[in-house]
Amino acid sequence: MNVQFPVELQNQIEQAILTGDFAVGQTVEVGSLAVRFHVSPQAILLVLLAEHRKGLVAQQAAAGFTILGYGTPSIDSVFQHTSKAGLKPTSEMRGTQIEPATVDVATRLKVALGAPVYRLDRTRLVNGQVLANQTNVIPFEVCAGLEHDDVSHASFQQLIENKYHAITAEMQEEFAMTQATDADASVLGLPVGTPILAIERLASSITAMPLILTKIHVRPDRFQYIAALWPSAQRLLEQHGLNT
């Protein structure tokens, strides 16, 4: 997919924010920044809207944005939570690609239909046992260059926070029972149609803009891991007799 986004300009503006060249609380305007960086107002606006999504700036009336700066991460990733529970999390990367946002993705991530998004497909393991088929979808402007990163040996959320400066401030999770698809069957080693636990998680920044949409399909027979990682899902599994 051909993506048109001013990545280098974004890097320059982010560095200005992170180094304090733009002070926290300062208001910046599209027109003045266009003059300063010798680019079009349209390019500046694209970058500032991306920074608003990340939580580095807050959009104000007209063309003004207030500098928020880089905050402090306060929400553990699943990787961190798994480790704290005394378990050993690992993952196997199956693919990273840039694709146009579908209707569902556009709605959940608040991007335009067809806008470029990263899709990462991973197999999640705990203590060497396959636990879940996981897909992360994230707007391109949040992490331009992600296809060159190694996300198999560390937390994806921490990568986004530390390298791309987008901090998760809120996490919403929904749980449901569904049936294993062909892809799930291949990854999880279960017959197609087998009941599985479906988790949908939406991470948002301090400006309440979505950062990462995560869909996780979990083997319900790994109940002891689910109880440790997603205690809110226990009752759902119990209702379906899958708590053994």
PDB file of N, CA and C in Angstrom, residues 147-186:
ATOM      1  N   GLU A 147       7.365  -1.821  10.621  1.00  0.00           N
ATOM      2  CA  GLU A 147       7.687  -3.072   9.924  1.00  0.00           C
ATOM      3  C   GLU A 147       9.149  -3.480  10.086  1.00  0.00           C
ATOM      4  N   HIS A 148       9.985  -2.553  10.547  1.00  0.00           N
ATOM      5  CA  HIS A 148      11.409  -2.858  10.728  1.00  0.00           C
ATOM      6  C   HIS A 148      11.752  -3.239  12.171  1.00  0.00           C
ATOM      7  N   ASP A 149      10.761  -3.246  13.063  1.00  0.00           N
ATOM      8  CA  ASP A 149      11.003  -3.538  14.473  1.00  0.00           C
ATOM      9  C   ASP A 149      10.818  -5.012  14.788  1.00  0.00           C
ATOM     10  N   ASP A 150      11.540  -5.478  15.792  1.00  0.00           N
ATOM     11  CA  ASP A 150      11.380  -6.832  16.305  1.00  0.00           C
ATOM     12  C   ASP A 150      10.366  -6.794  17.446  1.00  0.00           C
ATOM     13  N   VAL A 151       9.200  -7.356  17.207  1.00  0.00           N
ATOM     14  CA  VAL A 151       8.162  -7.344  18.250  1.00  0.00           C
ATOM     15  C   VAL A 151       7.920  -8.747  18.806  1.00  0.00           C
ATOM     16  N   SER A 152       8.853  -9.645  18.564  1.00  0.00           N
ATOM     17  CA  SER A 152       8.700 -11.018  19.033  1.00  0.00           C
ATOM     18  C   SER A 152       9.265 -11.225  20.435  1.00  0.00           C
ATOM     19  N   HIS A 153      10.192 -10.379  20.853  1.00  0.00           N
ATOM     20  CA  HIS A 153      10.903 -10.627  22.100  1.00  0.00           C
ATOM     21  C   HIS A 153      10.656  -9.566  23.165  1.00  0.00           C
ATOM     22  N   ALA A 154       9.688  -8.730  22.957  1.00  0.00           N
ATOM     23  CA  ALA A 154       9.396  -7.680  23.935  1.00  0.00           C
ATOM     24  C   ALA A 154       7.928  -7.284  23.825  1.00  0.00           C
ATOM     25  N   SER A 155       7.491  -6.468  24.745  1.00  0.00           N
ATOM     26  CA  SER A 155       6.103  -6.006  24.767  1.00  0.00           C
ATOM     27  C   SER A 155       5.832  -5.042  23.614  1.00  0.00           C
ATOM     28  N   PHE A 156       4.791  -5.304  22.853  1.00  0.00           N
ATOM     29  CA  PHE A 156       4.403  -4.414  21.766  1.00  0.00           C
ATOM     30  C   PHE A 156       3.982  -3.055  22.319  1.00  0.00           C
ATOM     31  N   GLN A 157       3.237  -3.070  23.409  1.00  0.00           N
ATOM     32  CA  GLN A 157       2.795  -1.816  24.018  1.00  0.00           C
ATOM     33  C   GLN A 157       3.986  -0.983  24.468  1.00  0.00           C
ATOM     34  N   GLN A 158       4.987  -1.618  25.062  1.00  0.00           N
ATOM     35  CA  GLN A 158       6.169  -0.875  25.506  1.00  0.00           C
ATOM     36  C   GLN A 158       6.959  -0.321  24.326  1.00  0.00           C
ATOM     37  N   LEU A 159       6.993  -1.056  23.223  1.00  0.00           N
ATOM     38  CA  LEU A 159       7.649  -0.548  22.021  1.00  0.00           C
ATOM     39  C   LEU A 159       6.973   0.735  21.547  1.00  0.00           C
ATOM     40  N   ILE A 160       5.651   0.730  21.515  1.00  0.00           N
ATOM     41  CA  ILE A 160       4.901   1.904  21.072  1.00  0.00           C
ATOM     42  C   ILE A 160       5.144   3.073  22.016  1.00  0.00           C
ATOM     43  N   GLU A 161       5.213   2.787  23.314  1.00  0.00           N
ATOM     44  CA  GLU A 161       5.416   3.861  24.289  1.00  0.00           C
ATOM     45  C   GLU A 161       6.844   4.402  24.261  1.00  0.00           C
ATOM     46  N   ASN A 162       7.811   3.529  24.213  1.00  0.00           N
ATOM     47  CA  ASN A 162       9.209   3.956  24.360  1.00  0.00           C
ATOM     48  C   ASN A 162       9.828   4.477  23.069  1.00  0.00           C
ATOM     49  N   LYS A 163       9.535   3.844  21.952  1.00  0.00           N
ATOM     50  CA  LYS A 163      10.137   4.270  20.684  1.00  0.00           C
ATOM     51  C   LYS A 163       9.284   5.291  19.945  1.00  0.00           C
ATOM     52  N   TYR A 164       7.970   5.101  20.016  1.00  0.00           N
ATOM     53  CA  TYR A 164       7.082   5.967  19.230  1.00  0.00           C
ATOM     54  C   TYR A 164       6.326   6.980  20.093  1.00  0.00           C
ATOM     55  N   HIS A 165       6.571   6.965  21.405  1.00  0.00           N
ATOM     56  CA  HIS A 165       6.117   8.025  22.328  1.00  0.00           C
ATOM     57  C   HIS A 165       4.600   8.161  22.390  1.00  0.00           C
ATOM     58  N   ALA A 166       3.901   7.027  22.252  1.00  0.00           N
ATOM     59  CA  ALA A 166       2.437   7.019  22.375  1.00  0.00           C
ATOM     60  C   ALA A 166       2.071   6.202  23.604  1.00  0.00           C
ATOM     61  N   ILE A 167       1.657   6.873  24.671  1.00  0.00           N
ATOM     62  CA  ILE A 167       1.412   6.204  25.946  1.00  0.00           C
ATOM     63  C   ILE A 167      -0.056   5.839  26.098  1.00  0.00           C
ATOM     64  N   THR A 168      -0.288   4.599  26.492  1.00  0.00           N
ATOM     65  CA  THR A 168      -1.647   4.150  26.762  1.00  0.00           C
ATOM     66  C   THR A 168      -2.111   4.704  28.101  1.00  0.00           C
ATOM     67  N   ALA A 169      -3.226   5.433  28.078  1.00  0.00           N
ATOM     68  CA  ALA A 169      -3.787   6.007  29.306  1.00  0.00           C
ATOM     69  C   ALA A 169      -5.063   5.294  29.730  1.00  0.00           C
ATOM     70  N   GLU A 170      -5.693   4.580  28.782  1.00  0.00           N
ATOM     71  CA  GLU A 170      -6.941   3.867  29.080  1.00  0.00           C
ATOM     72  C   GLU A 170      -6.982   2.584  28.267  1.00  0.00           C
ATOM     73  N   MET A 171      -7.520   1.532  28.887  1.00  0.00           N
ATOM     74  CA  MET A 171      -7.643   0.250  28.216  1.00  0.00           C
ATOM     75  C   MET A 171      -9.058  -0.280  28.416  1.00  0.00           C
ATOM     76  N   GLN A 172      -9.739  -0.560  27.338  1.00  0.00           N
ATOM     77  CA  GLN A 172     -11.079  -1.141  27.396  1.00  0.00           C
ATOM     78  C   GLN A 172     -11.026  -2.559  26.845  1.00  0.00           C
ATOM     79  N   GLU A 173     -11.624  -3.494  27.559  1.00  0.00           N
ATOM     80  CA  GLU A 173     -11.634  -4.891  27.121  1.00  0.00           C
ATOM     81  C   GLU A 173     -13.057  -5.426  27.088  1.00  0.00           C
ATOM     82  N   GLU A 174     -13.346  -6.199  26.051  1.00  0.00           N
ATOM     83  CA  GLU A 174     -14.630  -6.872  25.912  1.00  0.00           C
ATOM     84  C   GLU A 174     -14.368  -8.355  25.713  1.00  0.00           C
ATOM     85  N   PHE A 175     -15.222  -9.190  26.328  1.00  0.00           N
ATOM     86  CA  PHE A 175     -15.050 -10.634  26.250  1.00  0.00           C
ATOM     87  C   PHE A 175     -16.294 -11.275  25.642  1.00  0.00           C
ATOM     88  N   ALA A 176     -16.085 -12.316  24.856  1.00  0.00           N
ATOM     89  CA  ALA A 176     -17.195 -13.052  24.262  1.00  0.00           C
ATOM     90  C   ALA A 176     -16.718 -14.451  23.897  1.00  0.00           C
ATOM     91  N   MET A 177     -17.657 -15.362  23.763  1.00  0.00           N
ATOM     92  CA  MET A 177     -17.329 -16.686  23.262  1.00  0.00           C
ATOM     93  C   MET A 177     -17.649 -16.726  21.776  1.00  0.00           C
ATOM     94  N   THR A 178     -16.766 -17.331  21.010  1.00  0.00           N
ATOM     95  CA  THR A 178     -16.976 -17.460  19.571  1.00  0.00           C
ATOM     96  C   THR A 178     -16.473 -18.836  19.143  1.00  0.00           C
ATOM     97  N   GLN A 179     -16.408 -19.059  17.842  1.00  0.00           N
ATOM     98  CA  GLN A 179     -15.951 -20.343  17.333  1.00  0.00           C
ATOM     99  C   GLN A 179     -14.644 -20.175  16.564  1.00  0.00           C
ATOM    100  N   ALA A 180     -13.782 -21.153  16.674  1.00  0.00           N
ATOM    101  CA  ALA A 180     -12.485 -21.094  16.017  1.00  0.00           C
ATOM    102  C   ALA A 180     -12.640 -21.050  14.500  1.00  0.00           C
ATOM    103  N   THR A 181     -11.971 -20.083  13.885  1.00  0.00           N
ATOM    104  CA  THR A 181     -11.932 -19.977  12.426  1.00  0.00           C
ATOM    105  C   THR A 181     -10.817 -20.877  11.887  1.00  0.00           C
ATOM    106  N   ASP A 182     -10.673 -20.895  10.572  1.00  0.00           N
ATOM    107  CA  ASP A 182      -9.578 -21.656   9.976  1.00  0.00           C
ATOM    108  C   ASP A 182      -8.231 -21.181  10.515  1.00  0.00           C
ATOM    109  N   ALA A 183      -8.069 -19.838  10.597  1.00  0.00           N
ATOM    110  CA  ALA A 183      -6.809 -19.283  11.102  1.00  0.00           C
ATOM    111  C   ALA A 183      -6.586 -19.673  12.556  1.00  0.00           C
ATOM    112  N   ASP A 184      -7.642 -19.588  13.368  1.00  0.00           N
ATOM    113  CA  ASP A 184      -7.530 -19.972  14.774  1.00  0.00           C
ATOM    114  C   ASP A 184      -7.148 -21.442  14.896  1.00  0.00           C
ATOM    115  N   ALA A 185      -7.796 -22.275  14.096  1.00  0.00           N
ATOM    116  CA  ALA A 185      -7.526 -23.711  14.161  1.00  0.00           C
ATOM    117  C   ALA A 185      -6.064 -24.003  13.854  1.00  0.00           C
ATOM    118  N   SER A 186      -5.527 -23.295  12.860  1.00  0.00           N
ATOM    119  CA  SER A 186      -4.129 -23.499  12.474  1.00  0.00           C
ATOM    120  C   SER A 186      -3.176 -23.066  13.585  1.00  0.00           C
TER     121      SER A 186
END
